[in-house]
Short mmCIF file of C-alpha atoms in Angstrom, two decimals:
data_model
loop_
_atom_site.label_atom_id
_atom_site.label_comp_id
_atom_site.label_asym_id
_atom_site.label_seq_id
_atom_site.Cartn_x
_atom_site.Cartn_y
_atom_site.Cartn_z
CA UNK K 1 -4.07 8.01 -13.83
CA UNK K 2 -2.89 10.41 -16.54
CA UNK K 3 0.14 10.06 -18.53
CA UNK K 4 2.02 12.91 -16.82
CA UNK K 5 4.84 10.56 -15.90
CA UNK K 6 6.15 10.92 -19.34
CA UNK K 7 5.45 14.66 -19.76
CA UNK K 8 6.19 15.64 -16.20
CA UNK K 9 3.07 17.79 -16.22
CA UNK K 10 1.91 16.54 -12.85
CA UNK K 11 -0.68 17.98 -10.67
CA UNK K 12 0.83 17.83 -7.21
CA UNK K 13 -0.61 18.14 -3.67
CA UNK K 14 1.68 18.56 -0.63
CA UNK K 15 0.47 17.84 2.81
CA UNK K 16 2.89 19.44 5.07
CA UNK K 17 2.68 21.61 8.18
CA UNK K 18 6.08 23.07 8.31
CA UNK K 19 6.34 25.86 5.73
CA UNK K 20 10.08 25.69 5.42
CA UNK K 21 9.89 21.89 4.75
CA UNK K 22 7.01 22.58 2.35
CA UNK K 23 9.07 25.15 0.54
CA UNK K 24 12.24 22.92 0.23
CA UNK K 25 10.18 20.01 -1.12
CA UNK K 26 8.27 22.32 -3.55
CA UNK K 27 11.80 23.59 -4.85
CA UNK K 28 13.19 20.19 -5.31
CA UNK K 29 10.01 18.95 -7.12
CA UNK K 30 10.03 21.92 -9.59
CA UNK K 31 13.82 21.36 -10.26
CA UNK K 32 13.14 17.76 -11.05
CA UNK K 33 9.76 18.31 -12.86
CA UNK K 34 9.90 21.79 -14.22
CA UNK K 35 6.49 21.42 -15.91
CA UNK K 36 4.73 20.11 -12.83
CA UNK K 37 2.02 22.33 -11.06
CA UNK K 38 1.81 22.27 -7.28
CA UNK K 39 -1.91 22.76 -6.81
CA UNK K 40 -2.00 23.27 -3.07
CA UNK K 41 -0.02 22.90 0.18
CA UNK K 42 -2.25 21.69 2.90
CA UNK K 43 -1.02 21.86 6.63
CA UNK K 44 -3.87 19.84 8.39
CA UNK K 45 -6.13 16.73 8.00
CA UNK K 46 -9.12 19.15 8.15
CA UNK K 47 -7.97 21.43 5.40
CA UNK K 48 -7.09 18.48 3.23
CA UNK K 49 -10.47 16.93 3.53
CA UNK K 50 -12.16 20.16 2.74
CA UNK K 51 -9.94 20.61 -0.26
CA UNK K 52 -10.30 17.01 -1.64
CA UNK K 53 -14.12 17.18 -1.33
CA UNK K 54 -14.04 19.65 -4.11
CA UNK K 55 -13.09 16.75 -6.50
CA UNK K 56 -10.20 18.29 -8.29
CA UNK K 57 -8.00 15.78 -10.19
CA UNK K 58 -4.68 15.11 -8.67
CA UNK K 59 -1.80 13.00 -10.14
CA UNK K 60 0.58 12.66 -7.13
CA UNK K 61 0.38 13.35 -3.39
CA UNK K 62 3.37 13.98 -1.24
CA UNK K 63 2.16 13.39 2.36
CA UNK K 64 3.91 14.29 5.67
CA UNK K 65 2.47 11.79 8.17
CA UNK K 66 2.35 14.08 11.16
CA UNK K 67 0.19 17.13 10.28
CA UNK K 68 -1.08 19.98 12.55
CA UNK K 69 -4.11 18.22 13.71
CA UNK K 70 -3.35 14.58 13.43
CA UNK K 71 -1.68 12.13 10.91
CA UNK K 72 -2.38 11.81 7.24
CA UNK K 73 -3.41 8.10 7.74
CA UNK K 74 -6.57 9.73 9.37
CA UNK K 75 -7.24 11.48 6.07
CA UNK K 76 -6.75 8.49 3.91
CA UNK K 77 -9.06 6.33 6.11
CA UNK K 78 -12.01 8.76 5.13
CA UNK K 79 -10.89 9.45 1.59
CA UNK K 80 -9.15 6.69 -0.30
CA UNK K 81 -6.38 8.16 -2.49
CA UNK K 82 -7.03 7.74 -6.31
CA UNK K 83 -3.44 8.53 -7.24
CA UNK K 84 -0.06 7.40 -6.00
CA UNK K 85 1.14 8.67 -2.56
CA UNK K 86 4.92 9.33 -1.53
CA UNK K 87 5.10 9.62 2.15
CA UNK K 88 7.51 11.99 4.16
CA UNK K 89 8.28 11.86 7.68
CA UNK K 90 10.87 12.09 10.36
CA UNK K 91 9.83 8.83 11.88
CA UNK K 92 10.45 5.36 10.38
CA UNK K 93 7.97 3.49 12.46
CA UNK K 94 5.25 4.32 10.04
CA UNK K 95 6.79 2.54 7.14
CA UNK K 96 4.46 -0.62 7.30
CA UNK K 97 1.23 1.53 7.56
CA UNK K 98 2.47 3.78 4.77
CA UNK K 99 2.37 0.64 2.32
CA UNK K 100 -1.17 -0.05 3.26
CA UNK K 101 -2.13 2.97 1.42
CA UNK K 102 -1.58 3.63 -2.29
CA UNK K 103 2.08 4.47 -1.46
CA UNK K 104 4.91 4.38 -3.96
CA UNK K 105 7.66 5.26 -1.40
CA UNK K 106 8.50 6.43 2.04
CA UNK K 107 11.02 9.23 2.39
CA UNK K 108 12.72 10.18 5.71
CA UNK K 109 13.30 13.77 6.41
CA UNK K 110 15.37 15.64 5.79
CA UNK K 111 14.57 14.96 2.22
CA UNK K 112 17.52 15.07 -0.16
CA UNK K 113 17.03 15.81 -3.79
CA UNK K 114 18.75 12.56 -4.83
CA UNK K 115 16.29 10.59 -2.85
CA UNK K 116 13.39 12.44 -4.26
CA UNK K 117 14.59 11.74 -7.73
CA UNK K 118 14.80 8.01 -6.98
CA UNK K 119 11.31 8.01 -5.69
CA UNK K 120 9.97 9.66 -8.97
CA UNK K 121 11.97 7.14 -10.98
CA UNK K 122 10.36 4.27 -9.20
CA UNK K 123 7.00 5.93 -9.96
CA UNK K 124 7.85 6.18 -13.65
CA UNK K 125 8.82 2.63 -13.83
CA UNK K 126 5.54 1.40 -12.49
CA UNK K 127 3.40 3.65 -14.22
CA UNK K 128 1.95 1.12 -16.72
CA UNK K 129 1.10 -1.23 -13.81
CA UNK K 130 -0.05 1.29 -11.24
CA UNK K 131 -3.85 1.05 -10.58
CA UNK K 132 -5.93 0.47 -7.55
CA UNK K 133 -5.01 -2.82 -5.92
CA UNK K 134 -8.23 -4.59 -6.70
CA UNK K 135 -8.00 -3.73 -10.51
CA UNK K 136 -4.24 -4.54 -10.57
CA UNK K 137 -4.85 -8.10 -9.37
CA UNK K 138 -7.62 -8.51 -11.81
CA UNK K 139 -5.41 -7.41 -14.69
CA UNK K 140 -2.75 -9.67 -13.46
CA UNK K 141 -5.09 -12.67 -13.61
CA UNK K 142 -6.23 -11.62 -17.21
CA UNK K 143 -2.64 -11.44 -18.36
CA UNK K 144 -1.57 -14.67 -16.88
CA UNK K 145 -4.61 -16.43 -17.88
CA UNK K 146 -4.70 -17.95 -14.30
CA UNK K 147 -7.57 -17.76 -12.03
CA UNK K 148 -7.55 -17.90 -8.28
CA UNK K 149 -9.93 -19.00 -5.56
CA UNK K 150 -12.68 -16.36 -4.93
CA UNK K 151 -14.65 -18.52 -2.52
CA UNK K 152 -14.24 -21.80 -0.72
CA UNK K 153 -16.15 -24.23 1.45
CA UNK K 154 -15.67 -24.72 5.27
CA UNK K 155 -17.09 -27.18 7.70
CA UNK K 156 -19.05 -25.70 10.59
CA UNK K 157 -20.88 -28.30 12.83
CA UNK K 158 -21.00 -30.77 10.00
CA UNK K 159 -22.44 -28.28 7.63
CA UNK K 160 -20.66 -26.77 4.57
CA UNK K 161 -20.59 -23.00 4.20
CA UNK K 162 -19.19 -20.91 1.56
CA UNK K 163 -16.54 -18.17 2.49
CA UNK K 164 -15.32 -15.43 0.07
CA UNK K 165 -11.59 -15.01 -0.14
CA UNK K 166 -12.14 -11.29 1.19
CA UNK K 167 -13.21 -12.61 4.55
CA UNK K 168 -9.85 -14.53 5.00
CA UNK K 169 -7.01 -13.35 7.14
CA UNK K 170 -4.90 -16.48 6.63
CA UNK K 171 -4.58 -20.32 7.00
CA UNK K 172 -2.95 -22.44 9.68
CA UNK K 173 -2.06 -26.13 9.40
CA UNK K 174 -2.24 -28.33 12.41
CA UNK K 175 -3.74 -31.75 11.96
CA UNK K 176 -6.24 -30.10 9.60
CA UNK K 177 -5.93 -26.94 7.40
CA UNK K 178 -7.84 -24.17 9.12
CA UNK K 179 -9.11 -20.93 7.66
CA UNK K 180 -8.90 -18.07 9.97
CA UNK K 181 -11.44 -15.46 9.02
CA UNK K 182 -11.42 -11.68 9.70
CA UNK K 183 -13.55 -12.10 12.85
CA UNK K 184 -10.90 -14.32 14.46
CA UNK K 185 -12.75 -17.60 13.84
CA UNK K 186 -10.96 -20.95 12.72
CA UNK K 187 -12.89 -22.86 10.27
CA UNK K 188 -12.04 -26.32 8.90
CA UNK K 189 -11.32 -26.49 5.12
CA UNK K 190 -11.19 -29.57 2.94
CA UNK K 191 -7.57 -29.02 1.60
CA UNK K 192 -5.16 -31.78 2.53
CA UNK K 193 -1.93 -29.80 2.31
CA UNK K 194 -0.77 -26.03 2.38
CA UNK K 195 0.98 -26.65 -0.97
CA UNK K 196 -2.32 -27.48 -2.60
CA UNK K 197 -4.08 -24.53 -1.18
CA UNK K 198 -1.08 -22.18 -1.82
CA UNK K 199 -1.27 -22.99 -5.56
CA UNK K 200 -4.80 -21.77 -5.71
CA UNK K 201 -4.33 -18.37 -3.85
CA UNK K 202 -3.40 -15.13 -5.54
CA UNK K 203 0.34 -14.54 -4.75
CA UNK K 204 -0.15 -10.87 -4.74
CA UNK K 205 -2.51 -11.20 -1.55
CA UNK K 206 -1.37 -14.36 0.16
CA UNK K 207 2.21 -15.33 1.27
CA UNK K 208 3.56 -18.80 2.64
CA UNK K 209 5.27 -17.62 5.69
CA UNK K 210 6.42 -21.07 6.81
CA UNK K 211 5.38 -24.75 6.91
CA UNK K 212 2.32 -24.03 9.00
CA UNK K 213 1.03 -20.61 8.01
CA UNK K 214 -0.24 -18.73 5.04
CA UNK K 215 -0.91 -15.03 5.68
CA UNK K 216 -2.81 -12.14 3.98
CA UNK K 217 -0.89 -8.94 2.97
CA UNK K 218 -3.22 -6.49 4.61
CA UNK K 219 -3.02 -8.40 7.97
CA UNK K 220 0.63 -7.42 8.44
CA UNK K 221 0.75 -4.91 11.25
CA UNK K 222 4.47 -4.78 12.56
CA UNK K 223 7.80 -6.55 11.67
CA UNK K 224 10.75 -7.20 14.02
CA UNK K 225 14.15 -8.54 13.10
CA UNK K 226 15.21 -11.65 15.09
CA UNK K 227 18.31 -13.82 15.09
CA UNK K 228 16.07 -16.55 13.16
CA UNK K 229 14.90 -13.97 10.52
CA UNK K 230 11.78 -12.04 10.98
CA UNK K 231 8.83 -11.94 13.39
CA UNK K 232 5.68 -10.70 11.85
CA UNK K 233 2.86 -9.51 13.97
CA UNK K 234 -0.55 -9.62 12.42
CA UNK K 235 -3.75 -7.80 13.05
CA UNK K 236 -5.79 -10.98 13.67
CA UNK K 237 -5.30 -12.14 17.17
CA UNK K 238 -5.80 -15.79 16.14
CA UNK K 239 -2.73 -15.67 13.82
CA UNK K 240 -0.79 -13.21 16.11
CA UNK K 241 2.87 -13.65 15.55
CA UNK K 242 4.47 -15.64 12.68
CA UNK K 243 8.09 -16.45 12.23
CA UNK K 244 9.66 -16.13 8.78
CA UNK K 245 13.20 -17.62 8.20
CA UNK K 246 16.25 -15.69 7.22
CA UNK K 247 16.08 -17.62 3.77
CA UNK K 248 12.57 -16.57 3.17
CA UNK K 249 12.93 -13.08 4.54
CA UNK K 250 14.02 -11.25 1.28
CA UNK K 251 11.12 -12.89 -0.56
CA UNK K 252 8.68 -11.79 2.16
CA UNK K 253 9.90 -8.17 1.84
CA UNK K 254 9.71 -8.08 -1.99
CA UNK K 255 6.08 -9.53 -1.70
CA UNK K 256 4.99 -6.94 1.01
CA UNK K 257 6.32 -3.93 -1.11
CA UNK K 258 4.95 -5.31 -4.32
CA UNK K 259 8.26 -5.70 -5.90
CA UNK K 260 8.70 -9.23 -6.45
#
């Protein structure tokens, strides 16, 4: 990513199908970043795909979630964004999905200039650490001098088999410590405690939800508030719903949003 965050000479793209909203956002942006350049305003997934295929460099994307012919998540499934994304929408149910993309912030319409300024400040603060997730985690390991598990052994019918960490959705403790893989299979590990395992996992990727469960960040699907704390619904049906206590809820939110 370029150093535009110091000079404000940003190359911006706006994904928005409502002309009045696009004009208002453009005006706010140019007031806050006078030297910025708005390259294009794109109203649909199709037009966005066609434009991005040209390979023009972009520093920051403002993306409405609901576009004329679909949702912007469909675009980012087909084209991984190589720059930060700030989502704009009238519907807050998309918040969790937004943070699965390279999202810096999530702004609810109508967008106020103050909220937009706060989002840009947030982006400035993380400019030195903002890179794609895989590279960021690698840099963190180098800086800390600590290495984390990249693969581990599991037992399948009395046979040891290697599993890469990328295949893991989470871990569950019953009488034994089970690895739950992306396919929904439970495999026996040779770890004796979750504490031992937790210390070997990258904390940017895995979170100790409770005494029985460790979950992976990209498995989080939906979060509900309960009188006990949080109920987290996961994509993997073998993990399904996980309870997080009120005491650990703030730590979980910081972990999920990459701010703690």
